[in-house]
Amino acid sequence: MSQQQRMPWIVGVSGASGTPFAAAVLRGLLAAGEGVDLVVSRASRLTLLDETGISYRDAHWREDLAAWLARGADGKPETFEVDLSGVRHWAAGDLAAGPSSGSYPAKGMLIVPASTACVAGVALGLSKDLLQRAASVTLKERRKLVVAVRETPLSGQTLKQLVALDEAGAVVLPASPGFYAGATHIQDLVDFVAGRVLDAAGVPHQLYRRWEGELGGGSPG
């Protein structure tokens, strides 16, 4: 596929706890055959190191991303096999990167997880790094923006900023797992949230059992 034909999803990973959510979304996009342009913020690299022990380095991003996406939510390495051929990496400080411009082709952007600092930056249009700039571009171009906020509790100011994002056309999607799908493992809860993010983006997946109107249908027993 030529660069002119490529139409990726931009995925931004901010510094909130919840790197397994980002990994599950990335795996889901790649499994669906979607192209991914990945922006991993500086703050999120500290969170990733703390939650997984993996150092994410620009110069070795493919190796580090492979180790991250292969890891299960329970911390077990080599749980998943992932083809990274559809991924393009952009350094978080590269404000001349493709996603910084509205003329760069993209389907939309998914921010997973989204910290309150990230929410504030996007809502206020600060564009202090590539993640925030790409989100601002996504909004101004009227493309799909999904913001998977993962902080608790939420202050009144953050709630106002989330309302502002909703009014600007973003989908505000708290990283809140549902239990009706019959979760029996931490990965099931992570995949539920990831699946809802992909639902909001219109990307097909099979990450969780959907509600079909039958009580008890998700019970493991």
Coordinates of N, CA and C in Angstrom, one line a residue:
M1 N 0.9 -1.2 0.0 CA 0.0 0.0 0.0 C 0.9 1.2 0.0
S2 N 0.7 2.2 -0.9 CA 1.5 3.4 -0.9 C 1.1 4.3 0.2
Q3 N 2.1 5.3 0.5 CA 1.8 6.2 1.5 C 0.6 7.1 1.2
Q4 N 0.3 7.4 -0.1 CA -0.8 8.2 -0.4 C -2.1 7.5 -0.1
Q5 N -2.1 6.1 -0.2 CA -3.3 5.4 0.1 C -3.5 5.1 1.6
R6 N -2.5 5.2 2.4 CA -2.6 4.8 3.8 C -3.5 5.8 4.5
M7 N -4.4 5.2 5.3 CA -5.3 6.0 6.1 C -5.4 5.5 7.5
P8 N -4.4 5.8 8.4 CA -4.3 5.2 9.7 C -5.2 5.8 10.7
W9 N -5.3 5.1 11.8 CA -5.8 5.7 13.1 C -4.6 6.2 13.9
I10 N -4.7 7.4 14.4 CA -3.7 7.9 15.3 C -4.0 7.5 16.7
V11 N -3.1 6.8 17.4 CA -3.3 6.4 18.7 C -2.3 7.2 19.6
G12 N -2.9 7.9 20.6 CA -2.1 8.6 21.5 C -2.2 8.0 22.9
V13 N -1.0 7.8 23.5 CA -1.0 7.1 24.9 C -0.4 8.2 25.8
S14 N -1.3 8.6 26.8 CA -0.9 9.7 27.7 C -0.4 9.0 29.0
G15 N -0.1 9.8 30.0 CA 0.5 9.3 31.2 C -0.3 8.7 32.3
A16 N -1.6 8.6 32.1 CA -2.5 8.0 33.1 C -2.2 6.5 33.2
S17 N -2.5 5.9 34.4 CA -2.4 4.5 34.6 C -3.3 3.8 33.6
G18 N -2.9 2.7 33.1 CA -3.8 2.0 32.2 C -3.2 1.6 30.9
T19 N -1.9 1.4 30.9 CA -1.2 1.0 29.6 C -1.8 -0.3 29.0
P20 N -2.3 -1.3 29.8 CA -2.9 -2.5 29.2 C -4.1 -2.1 28.3
F21 N -4.8 -1.0 28.6 CA -5.9 -0.6 27.7 C -5.4 -0.2 26.4
A22 N -4.3 0.6 26.4 CA -3.7 1.0 25.1 C -3.2 -0.2 24.3
A23 N -2.6 -1.1 25.0 CA -2.1 -2.3 24.3 C -3.2 -3.1 23.6
A24 N -4.3 -3.3 24.4 CA -5.4 -4.0 23.8 C -6.1 -3.3 22.6
V25 N -6.2 -2.0 22.7 CA -6.7 -1.2 21.5 C -5.8 -1.3 20.3
L26 N -4.5 -1.2 20.6 CA -3.5 -1.4 19.5 C -3.6 -2.8 18.8
R27 N -3.7 -3.8 19.6 CA -3.8 -5.2 19.1 C -5.1 -5.3 18.3
G28 N -6.2 -4.7 18.8 CA -7.5 -4.8 18.1 C -7.4 -4.1 16.8
L29 N -6.8 -2.9 16.7 CA -6.7 -2.2 15.4 C -5.9 -3.0 14.4
L30 N -4.8 -3.5 14.9 CA -3.9 -4.3 14.0 C -4.6 -5.6 13.5
A31 N -5.3 -6.2 14.4 CA -6.0 -7.4 14.1 C -7.1 -7.2 13.0
A32 N -7.7 -6.0 13.0 CA -8.7 -5.6 12.1 C -8.1 -5.1 10.8
G33 N -6.8 -5.1 10.7 CA -6.1 -4.7 9.4 C -6.0 -3.1 9.3
E34 N -6.2 -2.4 10.4 CA -6.1 -1.0 10.4 C -4.6 -0.5 10.5
G35 N -4.3 0.6 9.8 CA -3.0 1.2 10.0 C -3.0 2.0 11.3
V36 N -1.9 2.1 12.0 CA -1.8 2.8 13.2 C -0.6 3.8 13.2
D37 N -0.8 5.1 13.5 CA 0.2 6.0 13.8 C 0.3 6.2 15.3
L38 N 1.4 5.9 15.9 CA 1.5 5.8 17.4 C 2.3 7.0 17.9
V39 N 1.7 7.6 18.9 CA 2.4 8.7 19.7 C 2.3 8.3 21.2
V40 N 3.5 8.1 21.7 CA 3.6 7.7 23.2 C 4.2 8.9 23.9
S41 N 3.4 9.5 24.7 CA 3.9 10.8 25.4 C 5.1 10.4 26.4
R42 N 5.8 11.5 26.7 CA 6.9 11.3 27.7 C 6.4 10.8 29.0
A43 N 5.3 11.4 29.5 CA 4.7 10.9 30.8 C 4.3 9.5 30.7
S44 N 3.7 9.0 29.6 CA 3.3 7.7 29.5 C 4.4 6.7 29.5
R45 N 5.6 7.1 29.1 CA 6.7 6.2 29.2 C 7.1 5.8 30.6
L46 N 7.0 6.8 31.5 CA 7.2 6.5 32.9 C 6.1 5.5 33.5
T47 N 4.9 5.7 33.1 CA 3.8 4.8 33.5 C 4.0 3.4 32.9
L48 N 4.4 3.4 31.7 CA 4.7 2.1 31.0 C 5.8 1.3 31.8
L49 N 6.9 2.1 32.1 CA 8.0 1.4 32.8 C 7.5 0.9 34.2
D50 N 6.7 1.7 34.9 CA 6.2 1.4 36.2 C 5.3 0.2 36.1
E51 N 4.4 0.1 35.1 CA 3.4 -0.9 35.1 C 3.9 -2.2 34.4
T52 N 4.9 -2.1 33.6 CA 5.3 -3.3 32.8 C 6.8 -3.6 32.9
G53 N 7.6 -2.6 33.3 CA 9.1 -2.8 33.4 C 9.7 -2.6 32.0
I54 N 8.9 -2.1 31.0 CA 9.4 -1.9 29.6 C 9.7 -0.4 29.4
S55 N 10.9 -0.2 29.0 CA 11.4 1.2 28.6 C 11.0 1.4 27.1
Y56 N 10.2 2.4 26.9 CA 9.9 2.7 25.5 C 10.8 3.8 25.0
R57 N 11.6 3.4 23.9 CA 12.6 4.3 23.4 C 12.3 4.6 21.9
D58 N 12.5 5.9 21.6 CA 12.2 6.2 20.2 C 13.1 5.5 19.2
A59 N 14.4 5.3 19.6 CA 15.4 4.7 18.7 C 15.1 3.2 18.6
H60 N 14.4 2.6 19.6 CA 14.2 1.1 19.6 C 12.7 0.9 19.7
W61 N 11.9 1.7 19.1 CA 10.4 1.6 19.4 C 9.8 0.3 18.9
R62 N 10.3 -0.2 17.8 CA 9.7 -1.5 17.3 C 9.9 -2.6 18.3
E63 N 11.1 -2.7 18.8 CA 11.4 -3.8 19.7 C 10.7 -3.6 21.0
D64 N 10.6 -2.4 21.5 CA 9.9 -2.1 22.8 C 8.4 -2.3 22.6
L65 N 7.8 -1.8 21.5 CA 6.4 -2.0 21.3 C 6.0 -3.5 21.2
A66 N 6.9 -4.2 20.5 CA 6.6 -5.7 20.4 C 6.5 -6.3 21.7
A67 N 7.5 -6.0 22.6 CA 7.5 -6.6 24.0 C 6.2 -6.1 24.8
W68 N 5.8 -4.9 24.6 CA 4.6 -4.4 25.3 C 3.4 -5.0 24.8
L69 N 3.1 -5.1 23.5 CA 1.9 -5.7 23.0 C 1.8 -7.2 23.2
A70 N 2.9 -7.8 23.3 CA 2.9 -9.3 23.6 C 2.6 -9.6 25.0
R71 N 2.6 -8.6 25.9 CA 2.4 -8.8 27.3 C 0.9 -8.8 27.6
G72 N 0.5 -9.8 28.5 CA -0.9 -9.8 28.9 C -1.1 -8.8 30.0
A73 N -2.4 -8.6 30.3 CA -2.7 -7.6 31.4 C -2.3 -8.1 32.7
D74 N -2.1 -9.4 32.9 CA -1.6 -10.0 34.1 C -0.1 -9.9 34.3
G75 N 0.6 -9.3 33.2 CA 2.0 -9.2 33.3 C 2.8 -10.3 32.7
K76 N 2.1 -11.4 32.2 CA 2.8 -12.5 31.6 C 3.3 -12.1 30.2
P77 N 4.6 -12.3 30.0 CA 5.2 -11.9 28.6 C 4.8 -13.0 27.6
E78 N 4.9 -12.6 26.3 CA 4.7 -13.5 25.2 C 3.3 -14.1 25.2
T79 N 2.3 -13.4 25.7 CA 0.9 -13.9 25.7 C 0.3 -13.7 24.3
F80 N 0.6 -12.7 23.6 CA 0.0 -12.4 22.3 C 1.1 -12.3 21.2
E81 N 0.7 -12.6 20.0 CA 1.5 -12.5 18.8 C 0.9 -11.3 18.0
V82 N 1.8 -10.4 17.7 CA 1.3 -9.2 17.0 C 2.2 -8.8 15.8
D83 N 1.6 -8.5 14.7 CA 2.3 -8.0 13.5 C 2.4 -6.5 13.5
L84 N 3.5 -5.9 13.6 CA 3.7 -4.5 13.7 C 3.9 -3.8 12.3
S85 N 3.7 -4.5 11.3 CA 3.9 -3.9 9.9 C 3.0 -2.8 9.6
G86 N 1.9 -2.7 10.3 CA 0.9 -1.6 10.1 C 1.1 -0.4 11.0
V87 N 2.2 -0.4 11.8 CA 2.4 0.7 12.7 C 3.5 1.7 12.2
R88 N 3.2 3.0 12.4 CA 4.2 4.0 12.2 C 4.4 4.8 13.5
H89 N 5.6 4.9 13.9 CA 5.9 5.6 15.2 C 6.3 7.1 15.0
W90 N 5.8 8.0 15.8 CA 6.2 9.4 15.8 C 6.6 9.8 17.2
A91 N 7.7 10.4 17.3 CA 8.2 10.9 18.6 C 7.3 12.0 19.1
A92 N 7.1 11.9 20.4 CA 6.1 12.8 21.1 C 6.5 14.3 20.9
G93 N 7.8 14.6 20.8 CA 8.2 16.0 20.7 C 8.4 16.5 19.3
D94 N 8.0 15.6 18.3 CA 8.1 16.0 16.9 C 6.9 16.7 16.4
L95 N 6.9 18.1 16.6 CA 5.8 18.9 16.2 C 5.7 19.1 14.7
A96 N 6.7 18.6 13.9 CA 6.7 18.6 12.5 C 6.2 17.3 11.9
A97 N 5.8 16.4 12.7 CA 5.3 15.0 12.3 C 4.1 15.1 11.4
G98 N 3.8 14.1 10.7 CA 2.6 14.0 9.8 C 1.3 14.4 10.5
P99 N 1.0 13.7 11.7 CA -0.3 14.0 12.4 C -0.4 15.4 12.9
S100 N 0.6 16.2 12.8 CA 0.5 17.6 13.3 C -0.2 18.5 12.3
S101 N -0.5 18.0 11.1 CA -1.1 18.8 10.0 C -2.5 18.2 9.6
G102 N -3.4 19.0 9.3 CA -4.7 18.6 8.9 C -4.7 18.0 7.5
S103 N -3.6 18.2 6.7 CA -3.6 17.6 5.4 C -3.0 16.2 5.4
Y104 N -2.6 15.8 6.6 CA -2.1 14.4 6.7 C -3.3 13.5 6.8
P105 N -3.4 12.4 6.0 CA -4.5 11.6 6.0 C -4.6 10.7 7.2
A106 N -5.8 10.7 7.8 CA -6.0 9.9 9.0 C -7.5 9.7 9.2
K107 N -7.9 8.5 9.7 CA -9.3 8.3 10.0 C -9.8 9.0 11.2
G108 N -8.9 9.2 12.1 CA -9.3 9.8 13.4 C -8.2 9.5 14.4
M109 N -8.6 9.7 15.7 CA -7.6 9.6 16.8 C -8.2 9.0 18.0
L110 N -7.5 8.1 18.7 CA -7.9 7.4 19.9 C -6.9 7.8 20.9
I111 N -7.3 8.3 22.1 CA -6.4 8.6 23.2 C -6.7 7.6 24.3
V112 N -5.8 6.7 24.5 CA -6.0 5.6 25.4 C -4.7 5.3 26.2
P113 N -4.6 5.4 27.5 CA -5.6 6.1 28.3 C -5.4 7.6 28.2
A114 N -6.4 8.4 28.7 CA -6.3 9.8 28.7 C -6.2 10.3 30.1
S115 N -5.1 11.0 30.5 CA -5.0 11.6 31.8 C -5.8 12.9 31.9
T116 N -6.0 13.4 33.1 CA -6.7 14.7 33.2 C -5.8 15.8 32.6
A117 N -4.5 15.7 32.7 CA -3.6 16.7 32.1 C -3.8 16.7 30.6
C118 N -3.9 15.5 30.0 CA -4.1 15.4 28.6 C -5.5 16.0 28.2
V119 N -6.5 15.6 29.0 CA -7.8 16.2 28.7 C -7.8 17.7 28.7
A120 N -7.1 18.3 29.7 CA -7.1 19.7 29.8 C -6.3 20.3 28.6
G121 N -5.2 19.7 28.3 CA -4.4 20.2 27.1 C -5.2 20.2 25.8
V122 N -5.9 19.1 25.6 CA -6.7 19.0 24.4 C -7.9 20.0 24.4
A123 N -8.6 20.0 25.5 CA -9.8 20.9 25.6 C -9.4 22.4 25.5
L124 N -8.2 22.8 25.9 CA -7.8 24.2 25.8 C -7.0 24.4 24.6
G125 N -6.7 23.4 23.8 CA -6.0 23.6 22.5 C -4.5 24.0 22.7
L126 N -3.9 23.4 23.8 CA -2.5 23.9 24.1 C -1.5 23.4 23.1
S127 N -1.6 22.1 22.6 CA -0.7 21.6 21.6 C 0.7 21.6 22.1
K128 N 1.0 21.2 23.4 CA 2.3 21.3 23.9 C 3.2 20.2 23.5
D129 N 2.6 19.1 22.9 CA 3.4 18.0 22.3 C 2.6 17.5 21.2
L130 N 3.1 16.4 20.5 CA 2.5 15.9 19.3 C 1.1 15.3 19.6
L131 N 1.0 14.7 20.8 CA -0.3 14.0 21.1 C -1.4 15.1 21.2
Q132 N -1.1 16.2 21.9 CA -2.2 17.2 22.0 C -2.4 17.9 20.6
R133 N -1.3 18.1 19.9 CA -1.5 18.8 18.6 C -2.3 17.9 17.6
A134 N -2.0 16.6 17.6 CA -2.8 15.7 16.7 C -4.2 15.7 17.1
A135 N -4.5 15.7 18.4 CA -5.9 15.8 18.9 C -6.6 17.0 18.4
S136 N -5.9 18.2 18.5 CA -6.5 19.4 18.1 C -6.8 19.4 16.6
V137 N -5.8 18.8 15.8 CA -6.0 18.7 14.4 C -7.2 17.8 14.1
T138 N -7.4 16.7 14.8 CA -8.5 15.8 14.6 C -9.8 16.5 14.8
L139 N -9.9 17.3 15.9 CA -11.1 18.1 16.1 C -11.4 19.1 15.0
K140 N -10.4 19.9 14.6 CA -10.6 20.9 13.7 C -11.0 20.4 12.3
E141 N -10.5 19.1 12.0 CA -10.8 18.5 10.7 C -12.1 17.7 10.8
R142 N -12.8 17.7 11.9 CA -14.1 17.0 12.2 C -13.9 15.5 12.0
R143 N -12.8 15.0 12.4 CA -12.6 13.6 12.4 C -12.9 13.0 13.7
K144 N -13.1 11.7 13.8 CA -13.4 11.0 15.0 C -12.3 11.1 16.1
L145 N -12.7 11.6 17.3 CA -11.7 11.6 18.4 C -12.4 10.9 19.6
V146 N -11.7 9.9 20.1 CA -12.2 9.1 21.2 C -11.2 9.3 22.4
V147 N -11.7 9.8 23.5 CA -10.9 10.1 24.6 C -11.3 9.2 25.8
A148 N -10.4 8.2 26.0 CA -10.7 7.2 27.1 C -10.0 7.6 28.4
V149 N -10.8 8.5 29.1 CA -10.2 9.1 30.3 C -10.1 8.0 31.4
R150 N -9.0 8.0 32.1 CA -8.8 7.0 33.2 C -8.2 7.7 34.4
E151 N -9.0 8.4 35.1 CA -8.7 9.0 36.4 C -9.9 9.0 37.3
T152 N -9.6 8.9 38.6 CA -10.8 8.9 39.5 C -10.3 9.4 40.9
P153 N -11.0 10.3 41.5 CA -12.2 10.9 41.1 C -11.9 12.1 40.1
L154 N -12.9 12.6 39.5 CA -12.8 13.7 38.6 C -13.2 15.0 39.2
S155 N -12.3 16.0 39.1 CA -12.6 17.4 39.6 C -13.7 18.1 38.8
G156 N -14.2 19.1 39.3 CA -15.2 19.9 38.6 C -14.6 20.5 37.3
Q157 N -13.4 20.9 37.4 CA -12.7 21.5 36.2 C -12.5 20.5 35.1
T158 N -12.1 19.3 35.5 CA -12.0 18.2 34.5 C -13.3 17.9 33.9
L159 N -14.4 17.8 34.7 CA -15.7 17.6 34.1 C -16.1 18.6 33.1
K160 N -15.8 19.9 33.4 CA -16.1 20.9 32.4 C -15.3 20.8 31.2
Q161 N -14.0 20.3 31.3 CA -13.2 20.1 30.1 C -13.7 18.9 29.3
L162 N -14.2 17.9 29.9 CA -14.8 16.8 29.2 C -16.1 17.2 28.5
V163 N -16.9 18.0 29.1 CA -18.1 18.5 28.4 C -17.6 19.4 27.2
A164 N -16.6 20.2 27.4 CA -16.1 20.9 26.2 C -15.7 20.0 25.1
L165 N -15.0 18.9 25.4 CA -14.6 18.0 24.4 C -15.8 17.4 23.7
D166 N -16.8 17.0 24.5 CA -18.0 16.4 23.9 C -18.7 17.4 23.0
E167 N -18.7 18.7 23.4 CA -19.4 19.7 22.6 C -18.6 20.0 21.3
A168 N -17.3 19.7 21.3 CA -16.4 19.9 20.2 C -16.5 18.7 19.2
G169 N -17.2 17.6 19.6 CA -17.4 16.5 18.7 C -16.7 15.2 19.1
A170 N -15.9 15.3 20.2 CA -15.2 14.1 20.7 C -16.1 13.1 21.4
V171 N -15.7 11.9 21.4 CA -16.4 10.8 22.2 C -15.7 10.7 23.5
V172 N -16.3 11.0 24.6 CA -15.7 10.9 25.9 C -16.1 9.5 26.5
L173 N -15.1 8.6 26.6 CA -15.3 7.2 27.0 C -14.5 6.8 28.2
P174 N -15.1 6.9 29.4 CA -14.3 6.5 30.6 C -13.9 5.1 30.5
A175 N -12.7 4.8 31.0 CA -12.2 3.4 31.0 C -12.9 2.6 32.1
S176 N -14.2 2.4 31.9 CA -14.9 1.7 33.0 C -15.4 0.3 32.4
P177 N -14.9 -0.8 32.9 CA -15.3 -2.1 32.4 C -16.7 -2.5 32.9
G178 N -17.4 -3.2 32.0 CA -18.6 -3.8 32.3 C -18.4 -5.3 32.7
F179 N -19.3 -5.8 33.5 CA -19.2 -7.1 34.0 C -20.2 -8.1 33.5
Y180 N -21.1 -7.6 32.6 CA -22.2 -8.5 32.1 C -21.6 -9.5 31.0
A181 N -20.4 -9.2 30.6 CA -19.9 -10.1 29.5 C -19.2 -11.3 30.0
G182 N -19.3 -11.5 31.4 CA -18.8 -12.8 31.9 C -17.3 -12.8 32.1
A183 N -16.7 -11.7 32.6 CA -15.3 -11.6 32.8 C -14.8 -12.6 33.9
T184 N -13.8 -13.3 33.6 CA -13.2 -14.2 34.6 C -11.7 -14.0 34.8
H185 N -11.2 -13.0 34.1 CA -9.8 -12.7 34.1 C -9.6 -11.2 33.9
I186 N -8.5 -10.6 34.4 CA -8.2 -9.2 34.2 C -8.2 -8.8 32.8
Q187 N -7.7 -9.7 31.9 CA -7.6 -9.4 30.5 C -9.0 -9.2 29.9
D188 N -10.0 -9.9 30.4 CA -11.4 -9.7 30.0 C -11.9 -8.3 30.2
L189 N -11.6 -7.8 31.4 CA -12.0 -6.4 31.8 C -11.3 -5.4 30.9
V190 N -10.0 -5.6 30.7 CA -9.2 -4.7 29.8 C -9.8 -4.7 28.4
D191 N -10.1 -5.9 27.9 CA -10.6 -6.1 26.6 C -12.0 -5.5 26.4
F192 N -12.8 -5.5 27.5 CA -14.1 -4.8 27.4 C -13.9 -3.3 27.1
V193 N -13.1 -2.7 27.8 CA -12.8 -1.2 27.6 C -12.3 -1.0 26.2
A194 N -11.3 -1.8 25.8 CA -10.7 -1.7 24.5 C -11.7 -1.9 23.4
G195 N -12.6 -2.8 23.6 CA -13.7 -3.1 22.7 C -14.6 -1.9 22.5
R196 N -14.9 -1.3 23.6 CA -15.8 -0.1 23.6 C -15.2 1.1 22.8
V197 N -13.8 1.2 23.0 CA -13.1 2.2 22.3 C -13.2 1.9 20.8
L198 N -13.0 0.7 20.4 CA -13.1 0.3 19.0 C -14.5 0.4 18.5
D199 N -15.5 0.1 19.3 CA -16.9 0.4 18.9 C -17.1 1.8 18.5
A200 N -16.6 2.7 19.4 CA -16.8 4.2 19.1 C -16.1 4.6 17.9
A201 N -15.0 3.9 17.5 CA -14.3 4.2 16.3 C -14.9 3.5 15.0
G202 N -15.8 2.6 15.3 CA -16.4 1.8 14.2 C -15.5 0.7 13.6
V203 N -14.6 0.2 14.5 CA -13.7 -0.8 14.0 C -14.2 -2.2 14.6
P204 N -14.4 -3.1 13.7 CA -14.9 -4.4 14.1 C -13.9 -5.2 15.0
H205 N -14.4 -6.0 15.9 CA -13.6 -6.8 16.8 C -14.4 -7.8 17.5
Q206 N -13.7 -8.7 18.2 CA -14.4 -9.7 19.0 C -13.8 -9.8 20.4
L207 N -13.6 -8.6 21.0 CA -12.9 -8.5 22.3 C -13.8 -8.8 23.5
Y208 N -15.1 -8.7 23.3 CA -16.0 -9.1 24.4 C -17.4 -9.6 23.9
R209 N -18.1 -10.2 24.8 CA -19.4 -10.8 24.5 C -20.4 -9.6 24.6
R210 N -21.1 -9.4 23.5 CA -22.1 -8.3 23.5 C -23.4 -8.7 24.2
W211 N -24.1 -7.7 24.7 CA -25.4 -7.9 25.3 C -26.4 -8.3 24.3
E212 N -27.1 -9.4 24.6 CA -28.1 -9.8 23.6 C -29.5 -9.9 24.2
G213 N -29.7 -9.3 25.4 CA -31.0 -9.2 26.0 C -31.3 -10.5 26.8
E214 N -30.4 -11.3 27.2 CA -30.6 -12.5 28.0 C -29.9 -12.3 29.3
L215 N -30.7 -12.3 30.4 CA -30.1 -12.2 31.7 C -29.3 -13.4 32.1
G216 N -28.2 -13.2 32.6 CA -27.3 -14.4 33.0 C -26.5 -15.0 31.9
G217 N -26.6 -14.4 30.7 CA -25.9 -14.9 29.5 C -24.4 -14.9 29.6
G218 N -23.9 -14.0 30.5 CA -22.5 -13.9 30.6 C -21.9 -14.6 31.8
S219 N -22.8 -15.3 32.6 CA -22.4 -16.0 33.8 C -21.4 -17.2 33.4
P220 N -20.2 -17.3 34.0 CA -19.3 -18.4 33.7 C -19.8 -19.7 34.1
G221 N -20.8 -19.7 35.1 CA -21.2 -21.0 35.6 C -22.6 -21.4 35.0

